[in-house]
Structures are given as structure tokens and as C-alpha cells.
């Protein structure tokens, strides 16, 4: 009898819960006006100059289905980088490459000794074993060295230049304390090694060394030929710190600049190149304003339009969206992706799986993804060797509740190197449900059942869309029966 009553109570509670959830959903839907009734809001990240890509999206999947409950917007930054590309430290940001013409020289030592007067034992400086650097103009490594005062008597040290990411040694040498000194360092010649522009390396000393000395380091970037990135206590990235000229360093390198005259000429042309670039940007701005007036589907957010600004760019779009419209779900994608909107909507109608009032994100997820320390995806800020699971940036869908939480905490969320990585890190704070689906495509591969196709050019987009209309998949009509 008690068992029967217990079962009956559970059933009644379940029915009440279902009724309440359904009632909430009905009230939510009734709160929409005719003008702003959006089931799926789509944010398409786009660069300001991607006119062809936006036109391809408009001509294919953006307006193809004419769903009244779907709205899609392109997200662009308020301004372009004001610096010509050749005068930036990186292709992915807007930080100026400062070329100091008066400091340019064909040979230079990256580190030199500076004695400390009246230094007591407790005032000795800690010496880091090495440093990472980025090459802004081609250089040749001719010597490697170690600071003389920290090499123990009758011992030796190994100095190497290695890849920052995988620690593969590029060149190395062993230095003994009997070698000749130069600027306070003991150097040994190595086979000349040419390092191209944008190369990122780590020079590191290993051996029996003292940790401290009454000496400071004078750093020399050769007038901007290289950029110092971080200092290292060991080869592990988590044992490193952001570079500061206050740090003292055990490792030494001598660089030779083979194309010094080209660098001087580049510096001399900076003013002229900047003037031309600004004229180009004004033309781009005019064209973009016309596009905005013609189509009304571009949202401009307050960021400089670079790759590094993507996390902030996306957050600002969510803030705009939440303050302007009511919606159930949000999809994020890029202007080089094709989306099967009708298939996405059909999946979202599955009962019990995609409740907009719950915290979930639906995509294909990258798991145990290693943090990069060089290149486009460089991330010095995340303090772990691997990221938490994060969605493929090509396409993912989130509930309203997720977006509401992001908007509410936008001012406190740290922006990491990519928007997809940032989303994954941010959502660990609320333990959001990750709805894994292999039918989201992350790269150029093709899946006959996929909801999207990623990393396509503007011309390819028309062909991919034609495949979907003709063959009911993004790939082709060949073997679709076998695959399905």
C-alpha cells in the first residue's frame, strides 16, 4: 500500500513538473511580439573586409529558408587596425612593431652584464635559465653563451635554442668555464643558423649553475629585430613569466642581421605606408557603410577587428542581442561556414533535449586540447597544459540561459586567445551540459549527415550549397545512400 502511494505521489509530482515546464515555455513564447519572435538567433563572425564572404552567405544559407523565427547577423568590429600589416608585431593583433633605426646594428648580443654597486648577499639577483623570443626580421644565430658569474668552477653548461612548443632542439653547444668572456658571458660559436621572420624560439641553459649573482642584465633587441616574450626557470612553460627588462638571464645569444639595409628602408617608408593604409581604410569604411544600409544585417561592436579581439567581439554581440531581442537559442558560426538551418531547427524541436531554460551548449567538442605557445593560437594566460573541452568554433548552439549568464558576467570574464577556447573555459564555472554531436563539422572534412560545412571560400560556398539543395547533403550525390 505504501509502495503504491509512494509511486502515485512520484507520478503526480512528475506531472506537475512537466505541466510547470510547459507553462513556463508557453508564457515565454507568448511574451514575444510579432516583430521580435526569434527561436534561433545566429551570430556570424566576420572581418570588416570580408565583402565576398558575406555576399556568399546571403546568397546561400542565410536567407534561403525564410524562416520567420530565425534571424542572422554578421558581427564586425567598429574599426580596423590603423597600422599597415608590415608594421605590426603579429598578423593576429594590432600591436605596433617599433623599429628603432638608431639602435639597428648588424650584430648584437641579446643580453649583457651590468654590475650592481655595493651589492650584499641578500641583494643578489635571481637568474632565469632562458628566454623565449620572436623574430621580427630575419637573423642568423652565430654564438650561444651563459653568464660567467653563475657557472660553477671546473664545470660546464649546455646552451640550446629549441622550439617553444615541442622543445625540439635546433642548435646547441657545451660551454666550459675556461672559454673567453664577452659582455660578462662565456660564448661558443655555433654553426650559423638562419631564423626567418615570425620564428619563435626558446634559448635555455642547463648545467651546474648558481641561482643568483650581484649583477643585472641589459637586454638588447637589436633595435626591434627580435621581441622578448617570456623568461624561463626550466623548459616547462608553467615555470615561465612574462618578459620584463628587470629580470636577469643566464642565457646569451649573438645575432647577425644579414638584411639590415632592407630593414632600414622599411623603417624609412613607414610614414608613407601608413598614409596609404589610412586611405585604404577610409575606402573600406565607405563600402562597409553602404553594405550596412543595403542589407541591415551587420552588427558593429566596439572592438578593433583582429583575431585577438574575437572573444570580446562575441561577448559584445551577445550583450547587444540580449538587450535588443527575445530568443530561445543562439548559434555562433563564421562567414566561411555553410549552415543547414532547417536541420538545426528540426533537431531543436526534439522534446526534453534542448530546454532553453537550462544551461547547455550543443556542438562537437575538442577535448584534451594542448595549449599553444607559438603562432596564431598562442596563449600565455591559461595556466594549464591542456584546455577544458570547448566547442568547434565553426558552429555551436547555446541555450538562452547560457547567453544570459555570459552577458551578466561579461565584464568579469577574461578573454583568452580564441572565442571557442574562451567559451569552453568560461562555461566550466557553471558546469554547463555539453551536448556532443558528431554531425557538427570542425574542419574541411565532409560528413553526409552534417549540419554545417566549415572553412570554405566564397566560391566554394555556392558549390556546397548547391550540393545541399540537389543532394540533401553538403558533400555530393555520390554514394549518399550508402553513407546514410
Coordinates of C-alpha atoms in Angstrom, one line a residue:
X1 CA 0.0 0.0 0.0
X2 CA 2.8 2.4 1.0
X3 CA 4.7 1.5 -2.2
X4 CA 1.5 2.2 -4.2
X5 CA 1.1 5.6 -2.5
X6 CA 4.8 6.5 -3.0
X7 CA 4.6 5.6 -6.7
X8 CA 1.4 7.7 -7.1
X9 CA 3.0 10.7 -5.4
X10 CA 6.0 10.5 -7.7
X11 CA 3.8 10.3 -10.7
X12 CA 1.8 13.4 -9.6
X13 CA 5.0 15.3 -8.9
X14 CA 6.3 14.4 -12.3
X15 CA 3.1 15.6 -14.0
X16 CA 3.1 18.8 -12.1
X17 CA 6.7 19.4 -13.0
X18 CA 6.0 18.7 -16.7
X19 CA 3.0 21.0 -16.6
X20 CA 5.0 23.8 -14.9
X21 CA 7.8 23.5 -17.5
X22 CA 5.3 23.5 -20.3
X23 CA 3.5 26.5 -18.8
X24 CA 6.9 28.4 -18.5
X25 CA 7.6 27.7 -22.1
X26 CA 4.2 28.9 -23.2
X27 CA 4.5 32.1 -21.2
X28 CA 7.9 32.6 -22.7
X29 CA 6.6 32.2 -26.2
X30 CA 3.6 34.5 -25.6
X31 CA 6.0 37.2 -24.4
X32 CA 7.3 37.6 -27.9
X33 CA 5.8 40.3 -30.1
X34 CA 5.3 39.6 -33.8
X35 CA 8.4 41.7 -34.7
X36 CA 10.8 40.1 -32.3
X37 CA 9.7 36.5 -32.1
X38 CA 13.0 34.6 -32.6
X39 CA 13.6 31.0 -31.9
X40 CA 17.1 30.8 -33.3
X41 CA 19.4 33.9 -33.3
X42 CA 22.6 33.4 -35.4
X43 CA 25.8 35.4 -34.9
X44 CA 28.2 35.2 -37.8
X45 CA 31.7 36.4 -37.0
X46 CA 33.1 38.3 -40.0
X47 CA 36.0 40.6 -40.7
X48 CA 35.3 44.1 -41.9
X49 CA 36.9 43.5 -45.3
X50 CA 35.1 40.1 -46.0
X51 CA 32.6 41.5 -48.5
X52 CA 32.7 38.5 -50.8
X53 CA 32.2 36.1 -47.9
X54 CA 29.1 37.9 -46.6
X55 CA 27.6 38.1 -50.1
X56 CA 28.1 34.3 -50.5
X57 CA 26.4 33.7 -47.1
X58 CA 23.4 35.9 -48.0
X59 CA 23.1 34.2 -51.4
X60 CA 23.0 30.7 -49.9
X61 CA 22.0 29.7 -46.4
X62 CA 21.3 33.0 -44.5
X63 CA 18.0 33.9 -46.2
X64 CA 17.4 30.6 -48.1
X65 CA 14.7 29.2 -45.8
X66 CA 12.9 32.4 -45.0
X67 CA 12.1 31.2 -41.5
X68 CA 10.2 33.9 -39.6
X69 CA 11.6 32.7 -36.4
X70 CA 15.3 32.8 -37.4
X71 CA 17.4 35.9 -37.6
X72 CA 21.1 36.1 -38.6
X73 CA 23.6 38.9 -38.2
X74 CA 27.2 39.4 -39.3
X75 CA 29.4 40.6 -36.4
X76 CA 32.1 43.1 -37.3
X77 CA 34.4 45.3 -35.2
X78 CA 34.0 49.1 -35.1
X79 CA 37.4 49.7 -36.6
X80 CA 40.2 48.1 -38.5
X81 CA 43.8 48.1 -37.2
X82 CA 45.2 51.5 -38.1
X83 CA 48.7 50.0 -38.6
X84 CA 49.8 48.7 -42.1
X85 CA 50.2 44.9 -41.8
X86 CA 54.0 45.1 -42.3
X87 CA 54.4 47.3 -39.2
X88 CA 52.6 45.1 -36.8
X89 CA 54.2 42.7 -34.4
X90 CA 51.7 40.0 -35.3
X91 CA 49.2 39.3 -38.1
X92 CA 46.7 38.5 -35.4
X93 CA 46.7 41.7 -33.4
X94 CA 47.2 45.4 -33.7
X95 CA 50.4 46.0 -31.7
X96 CA 53.0 48.2 -33.3
X97 CA 56.4 46.9 -34.3
X98 CA 58.7 49.7 -33.2
X99 CA 61.8 49.8 -35.3
X100 CA 64.5 51.8 -33.6
X101 CA 66.6 53.0 -36.5
X102 CA 69.3 54.5 -34.3
X103 CA 69.5 51.1 -32.5
X104 CA 69.8 49.0 -35.6
X105 CA 73.1 47.1 -35.9
X106 CA 74.4 44.2 -38.0
X107 CA 75.5 42.2 -34.9
X108 CA 74.1 42.3 -31.3
X109 CA 74.1 40.4 -28.1
X110 CA 70.7 39.8 -26.6
X111 CA 71.9 40.1 -23.0
X112 CA 74.8 41.9 -21.4
X113 CA 76.2 42.3 -17.9
X114 CA 75.5 45.3 -15.7
X115 CA 77.3 45.3 -12.3
X116 CA 75.5 46.3 -9.2
X117 CA 77.4 48.6 -6.8
X118 CA 77.7 47.8 -3.1
X119 CA 75.7 44.6 -3.5
X120 CA 75.2 42.4 -0.5
X121 CA 74.4 38.7 -0.4
X122 CA 70.7 39.2 0.3
X123 CA 70.5 41.6 -2.7
X124 CA 71.8 39.2 -5.3
X125 CA 69.5 38.9 -8.4
X126 CA 67.8 35.7 -9.3
X127 CA 68.9 34.4 -12.7
X128 CA 66.4 32.7 -15.1
X129 CA 67.8 29.9 -17.2
X130 CA 66.4 31.2 -20.5
X131 CA 64.1 33.3 -22.5
X132 CA 61.7 33.0 -25.5
X133 CA 61.8 35.4 -28.4
X134 CA 60.1 36.1 -31.7
X135 CA 61.9 37.1 -34.8
X136 CA 60.6 40.3 -36.5
X137 CA 63.2 40.4 -39.2
X138 CA 65.5 37.5 -40.4
X139 CA 68.5 36.9 -38.2
X140 CA 71.4 34.5 -38.0
X141 CA 72.5 32.9 -34.7
X142 CA 76.3 32.8 -34.6
X143 CA 77.1 32.3 -30.8
X144 CA 75.4 30.9 -27.7
X145 CA 76.5 31.8 -24.2
X146 CA 76.0 31.6 -20.5
X147 CA 76.5 34.3 -17.8
X148 CA 80.0 33.7 -16.5
X149 CA 79.4 34.5 -12.8
X150 CA 76.9 31.7 -12.3
X151 CA 78.9 28.9 -13.9
X152 CA 80.5 26.8 -11.1
X153 CA 84.2 26.3 -11.2
X154 CA 85.6 23.4 -13.3
X155 CA 82.1 22.8 -14.7
X156 CA 80.3 23.3 -18.0
X157 CA 76.8 24.2 -19.2
X158 CA 74.8 23.3 -22.2
X159 CA 73.0 26.1 -24.1
X160 CA 70.4 25.4 -26.8
X161 CA 67.9 27.1 -29.0
X162 CA 64.7 25.0 -29.2
X163 CA 61.2 25.1 -30.5
X164 CA 58.9 26.8 -27.9
X165 CA 56.0 24.3 -28.4
X166 CA 57.6 20.9 -28.6
X167 CA 61.1 21.7 -27.2
X168 CA 62.8 20.2 -30.2
X169 CA 66.5 21.4 -30.1
X170 CA 67.5 23.4 -33.2
X171 CA 71.1 24.1 -32.2
X172 CA 73.1 23.5 -29.1
X173 CA 76.6 23.7 -27.7
X174 CA 78.5 22.9 -24.5
X175 CA 80.4 25.8 -22.8
X176 CA 83.1 25.4 -20.2
X177 CA 84.3 28.0 -17.7
X178 CA 87.6 28.3 -19.5
X179 CA 86.1 29.9 -22.6
X180 CA 86.6 33.6 -23.3
X181 CA 84.2 36.2 -21.9
X182 CA 82.1 38.8 -23.7
X183 CA 79.9 41.3 -22.0
X184 CA 80.0 39.2 -18.9
X185 CA 79.0 36.0 -20.7
X186 CA 81.0 33.0 -21.9
X187 CA 80.3 32.3 -25.6
X188 CA 80.9 29.5 -28.0
X189 CA 80.5 29.7 -31.7
X190 CA 77.8 27.5 -33.4
X191 CA 77.1 26.6 -37.0
X192 CA 75.3 29.7 -38.4
X193 CA 71.6 29.3 -38.1
X194 CA 69.2 31.4 -40.1
X195 CA 65.9 32.2 -38.3
X196 CA 63.1 33.6 -40.6
X197 CA 60.6 36.3 -39.7
X198 CA 58.0 35.2 -37.2
X199 CA 60.1 32.3 -35.9
X200 CA 59.6 31.8 -32.2
X201 CA 62.3 30.1 -30.2
X202 CA 63.5 29.4 -26.7
X203 CA 67.1 29.7 -25.6
X204 CA 67.9 27.8 -22.5
X205 CA 70.9 26.9 -20.3
X206 CA 71.3 23.7 -18.4
X207 CA 74.1 22.7 -16.1
X208 CA 75.6 23.2 -12.7
X209 CA 74.8 26.9 -12.1
X210 CA 74.4 29.3 -9.2
X211 CA 70.9 30.7 -8.9
X212 CA 71.8 34.3 -8.0
X213 CA 74.5 36.9 -8.6
X214 CA 75.2 40.6 -7.9
X215 CA 74.7 41.5 -11.5
X216 CA 71.8 42.8 -13.6
X217 CA 71.0 42.1 -17.2
X218 CA 70.9 44.7 -20.0
X219 CA 68.6 43.4 -22.7
X220 CA 69.1 44.3 -26.3
X221 CA 66.5 43.5 -29.1
X222 CA 68.7 44.9 -31.8
X223 CA 66.5 47.9 -32.4
X224 CA 63.4 45.8 -32.8
X225 CA 64.8 42.9 -34.7
X226 CA 63.5 40.5 -32.1
X227 CA 60.9 40.7 -29.4
X228 CA 61.5 39.1 -26.0
X229 CA 58.4 37.1 -24.9
X230 CA 59.0 35.3 -21.6
X231 CA 61.7 34.2 -19.1
X232 CA 62.0 30.5 -18.1
X233 CA 63.2 28.8 -14.9
X234 CA 63.1 25.5 -16.8
X235 CA 61.9 24.3 -20.1
X236 CA 58.3 24.0 -18.8
X237 CA 56.0 26.8 -19.8
X238 CA 54.3 26.9 -16.5
X239 CA 57.7 27.8 -15.0
X240 CA 57.9 30.9 -17.1
X241 CA 56.9 34.6 -16.6
X242 CA 56.1 37.4 -19.0
X243 CA 59.3 39.2 -20.0
X244 CA 60.4 42.3 -18.1
X245 CA 63.6 44.2 -18.5
X246 CA 64.0 43.9 -14.7
X247 CA 64.7 40.2 -15.0
X248 CA 68.3 38.8 -15.1
X249 CA 69.1 36.0 -17.5
X250 CA 71.6 33.2 -17.6
X251 CA 71.4 32.5 -21.4
X252 CA 73.1 34.6 -24.1
X253 CA 72.8 34.8 -27.9
X254 CA 74.7 36.7 -30.5
X255 CA 72.6 37.6 -33.6
X256 CA 73.7 38.7 -37.0
X257 CA 71.3 40.7 -39.2
X258 CA 72.0 39.8 -42.9
X259 CA 69.4 42.1 -44.5
X260 CA 70.0 45.2 -42.3
X261 CA 69.6 47.7 -45.2
X262 CA 66.2 46.3 -46.1
X263 CA 65.1 46.8 -42.5
X264 CA 66.3 50.4 -42.6
X265 CA 64.4 51.0 -45.8
X266 CA 61.3 49.5 -44.3
X267 CA 61.6 51.9 -41.3
X268 CA 62.1 54.9 -43.6
X269 CA 58.9 54.1 -45.6
X270 CA 56.6 53.8 -42.5
X271 CA 55.0 57.2 -42.8
X272 CA 54.3 56.8 -46.5
X273 CA 52.9 53.3 -46.0
X274 CA 50.7 54.4 -43.1
X275 CA 49.2 57.3 -45.1
X276 CA 48.3 54.8 -47.9
X277 CA 46.9 52.4 -45.5
X278 CA 44.6 55.0 -43.9
X279 CA 43.3 55.9 -47.4
X280 CA 42.6 52.3 -48.0
X281 CA 40.7 52.0 -44.6
X282 CA 38.6 55.0 -45.5
X283 CA 37.5 53.4 -48.7
X284 CA 36.8 50.2 -46.8
X285 CA 34.7 52.1 -44.3
X286 CA 32.6 53.8 -47.1
X287 CA 32.0 50.4 -48.7
X288 CA 31.0 48.8 -45.4
X289 CA 28.6 51.7 -44.6
X290 CA 26.9 51.2 -48.0
X291 CA 26.6 47.4 -47.3
X292 CA 25.1 48.1 -43.9
X293 CA 22.5 50.4 -45.4
X294 CA 21.6 48.0 -48.2
X295 CA 21.2 44.8 -46.1
X296 CA 20.7 45.8 -42.4
X297 CA 22.2 42.6 -41.2
X298 CA 25.5 43.8 -39.8
X299 CA 26.1 44.4 -36.1
X300 CA 29.0 46.7 -35.3
X301 CA 30.6 46.1 -31.9
X302 CA 33.2 48.2 -30.1
X303 CA 36.5 46.4 -30.8
X304 CA 39.4 46.7 -33.2
X305 CA 38.7 44.0 -35.8
X306 CA 41.5 41.5 -35.3
X307 CA 41.8 37.8 -34.5
X308 CA 42.9 38.5 -30.9
X309 CA 39.7 40.5 -30.3
X310 CA 37.3 37.7 -31.2
X311 CA 36.3 36.7 -27.6
X312 CA 35.5 40.3 -26.8
X313 CA 33.7 40.7 -30.1
X314 CA 31.4 37.8 -29.5
X315 CA 30.6 38.9 -25.9
X316 CA 29.7 42.3 -27.1
X317 CA 27.4 40.8 -29.7
X318 CA 25.6 38.7 -27.0
X319 CA 25.2 41.9 -24.9
X320 CA 23.6 43.7 -27.9
X321 CA 21.4 40.7 -28.7
X322 CA 20.2 40.2 -25.2
X323 CA 19.3 43.9 -24.9
X324 CA 17.5 44.1 -28.3
X325 CA 15.6 40.8 -28.8
X326 CA 14.0 37.9 -27.1
X327 CA 15.1 34.5 -28.3
X328 CA 15.3 30.8 -27.3
X329 CA 18.6 29.7 -28.8
X330 CA 21.8 31.3 -30.2
X331 CA 24.0 29.8 -32.8
X332 CA 27.5 31.1 -33.4
X333 CA 29.3 30.5 -36.7
X334 CA 31.8 32.1 -39.1
X335 CA 31.5 33.7 -42.5
X336 CA 33.4 30.7 -44.0
X337 CA 30.8 28.2 -42.9
X338 CA 27.6 26.9 -44.5
X339 CA 24.7 26.0 -42.2
X340 CA 21.7 23.7 -42.8
X341 CA 19.3 25.9 -40.8
X342 CA 16.3 23.7 -41.3
X343 CA 18.1 20.7 -39.9
X344 CA 19.2 22.7 -36.9
X345 CA 15.7 23.8 -36.2
X346 CA 14.3 20.3 -36.6
X347 CA 16.8 19.0 -34.0
X348 CA 15.9 21.8 -31.6
X349 CA 12.3 20.6 -31.6
X350 CA 13.2 17.3 -30.0
X351 CA 11.4 17.1 -26.7
X352 CA 13.3 17.3 -23.5
X353 CA 16.7 17.7 -25.0
X354 CA 17.0 21.4 -25.8
X355 CA 15.2 23.3 -23.0
X356 CA 16.3 27.0 -23.4
X357 CA 15.9 27.4 -19.6
X358 CA 18.7 25.0 -18.9
X359 CA 22.5 25.5 -19.2
X360 CA 23.7 23.6 -22.2
X361 CA 25.8 24.0 -25.3
X362 CA 25.4 21.8 -28.4
X363 CA 28.3 21.2 -30.7
X364 CA 31.2 18.9 -31.4
X365 CA 33.9 19.4 -28.8
X366 CA 37.6 19.4 -28.8
X367 CA 38.9 17.5 -25.7
X368 CA 42.3 17.5 -24.0
X369 CA 43.5 20.1 -26.5
X370 CA 47.1 21.3 -25.7
X371 CA 47.7 25.0 -25.1
X372 CA 49.8 26.6 -27.8
X373 CA 52.7 28.9 -27.1
X374 CA 53.5 29.9 -30.6
X375 CA 51.6 31.1 -33.7
X376 CA 48.0 32.1 -34.3
X377 CA 46.7 30.3 -31.2
X378 CA 49.4 31.5 -28.8
X379 CA 48.1 31.5 -25.2
X380 CA 50.4 32.6 -22.4
X381 CA 47.5 33.3 -20.0
X382 CA 45.8 30.0 -19.4
X383 CA 47.6 28.3 -16.6
X384 CA 47.4 24.7 -17.6
X385 CA 48.9 22.5 -20.3
X386 CA 45.5 21.5 -21.7
X387 CA 42.2 23.3 -22.2
X388 CA 38.9 22.1 -20.8
X389 CA 36.5 20.8 -23.5
X390 CA 35.5 23.6 -25.9
X391 CA 33.1 23.7 -28.9
X392 CA 34.3 23.8 -32.5
X393 CA 34.3 27.5 -33.5
X394 CA 32.7 26.7 -36.9
X395 CA 29.3 26.1 -35.3
X396 CA 27.7 25.7 -31.9
X397 CA 24.3 26.3 -30.4
X398 CA 23.6 27.6 -26.9
X399 CA 20.5 28.0 -24.7
X400 CA 19.2 31.4 -23.8
X401 CA 20.3 30.8 -20.2
X402 CA 23.9 30.3 -21.3
X403 CA 23.8 33.6 -23.2
X404 CA 22.1 35.4 -20.3
X405 CA 24.9 34.2 -17.9
X406 CA 27.6 35.3 -20.3
X407 CA 26.0 38.7 -20.6
X408 CA 25.6 39.1 -16.9
X409 CA 29.2 38.3 -16.3
X410 CA 30.8 39.8 -19.4
X411 CA 32.8 42.5 -17.5
X412 CA 34.4 39.8 -15.3
X413 CA 35.2 37.2 -18.0
X414 CA 38.9 37.1 -19.1
X415 CA 39.3 36.9 -22.9
X416 CA 41.7 34.1 -23.9
X417 CA 43.3 33.6 -27.3
X418 CA 40.2 32.4 -29.2
X419 CA 36.5 32.7 -28.8
X420 CA 35.9 28.9 -28.9
X421 CA 38.5 28.3 -26.2
X422 CA 37.2 31.1 -24.2
X423 CA 33.7 29.8 -24.3
X424 CA 34.9 26.4 -23.0
X425 CA 36.8 28.0 -20.2
X426 CA 34.0 30.3 -19.1
X427 CA 31.4 27.6 -19.0
X428 CA 33.4 25.4 -16.6
X429 CA 32.3 27.9 -14.0
X430 CA 28.7 26.7 -14.3
X431 CA 29.3 23.1 -15.3
X432 CA 27.2 23.6 -18.4
X433 CA 25.9 20.4 -20.1
X434 CA 28.0 19.6 -23.2
X435 CA 25.7 18.0 -25.8
X436 CA 28.1 16.2 -28.1
X437 CA 27.1 15.7 -31.7
X438 CA 29.4 14.4 -34.4
X439 CA 27.3 15.9 -37.1
X440 CA 28.9 19.3 -36.4
X441 CA 32.0 19.6 -38.6
X442 CA 35.0 21.4 -37.3
X443 CA 37.3 21.5 -40.3
X444 CA 37.4 20.9 -44.1
X445 CA 36.2 17.3 -43.9
X446 CA 32.8 16.5 -45.2
X447 CA 30.1 14.5 -43.4
X448 CA 27.0 13.5 -45.4
X449 CA 24.8 14.0 -42.3
X450 CA 26.4 17.2 -41.0
X451 CA 24.6 20.3 -40.0
X452 CA 27.4 22.5 -41.4
X453 CA 30.4 22.7 -43.7
X454 CA 33.4 24.7 -42.4
X455 CA 36.4 26.6 -43.8
X456 CA 35.1 27.1 -47.3
X457 CA 35.9 30.0 -49.6
X458 CA 33.2 32.3 -51.0
X459 CA 33.3 30.4 -54.3
X460 CA 33.2 27.0 -52.6
X461 CA 30.2 28.1 -50.6
X462 CA 28.0 28.3 -53.7
X463 CA 29.0 24.8 -54.7
X464 CA 28.5 23.4 -51.2
X465 CA 25.1 25.0 -51.0
X466 CA 24.2 23.6 -54.5
X467 CA 25.1 20.1 -53.2
X468 CA 22.7 20.5 -50.2
X469 CA 19.8 21.7 -52.4
X470 CA 20.4 19.0 -55.0
X471 CA 21.6 16.0 -53.0
X472 CA 20.3 16.8 -49.5
X473 CA 23.8 16.9 -48.1
X474 CA 26.9 19.1 -48.3
X475 CA 29.2 16.6 -49.9
X476 CA 27.8 15.2 -53.2
X477 CA 25.1 13.0 -54.6
X478 CA 27.6 10.1 -55.0
X479 CA 27.2 7.2 -52.5
X480 CA 24.8 9.2 -50.3
X481 CA 22.5 6.1 -50.0
X482 CA 25.5 4.1 -48.7
X483 CA 26.6 6.8 -46.2
X484 CA 23.1 7.4 -45.0

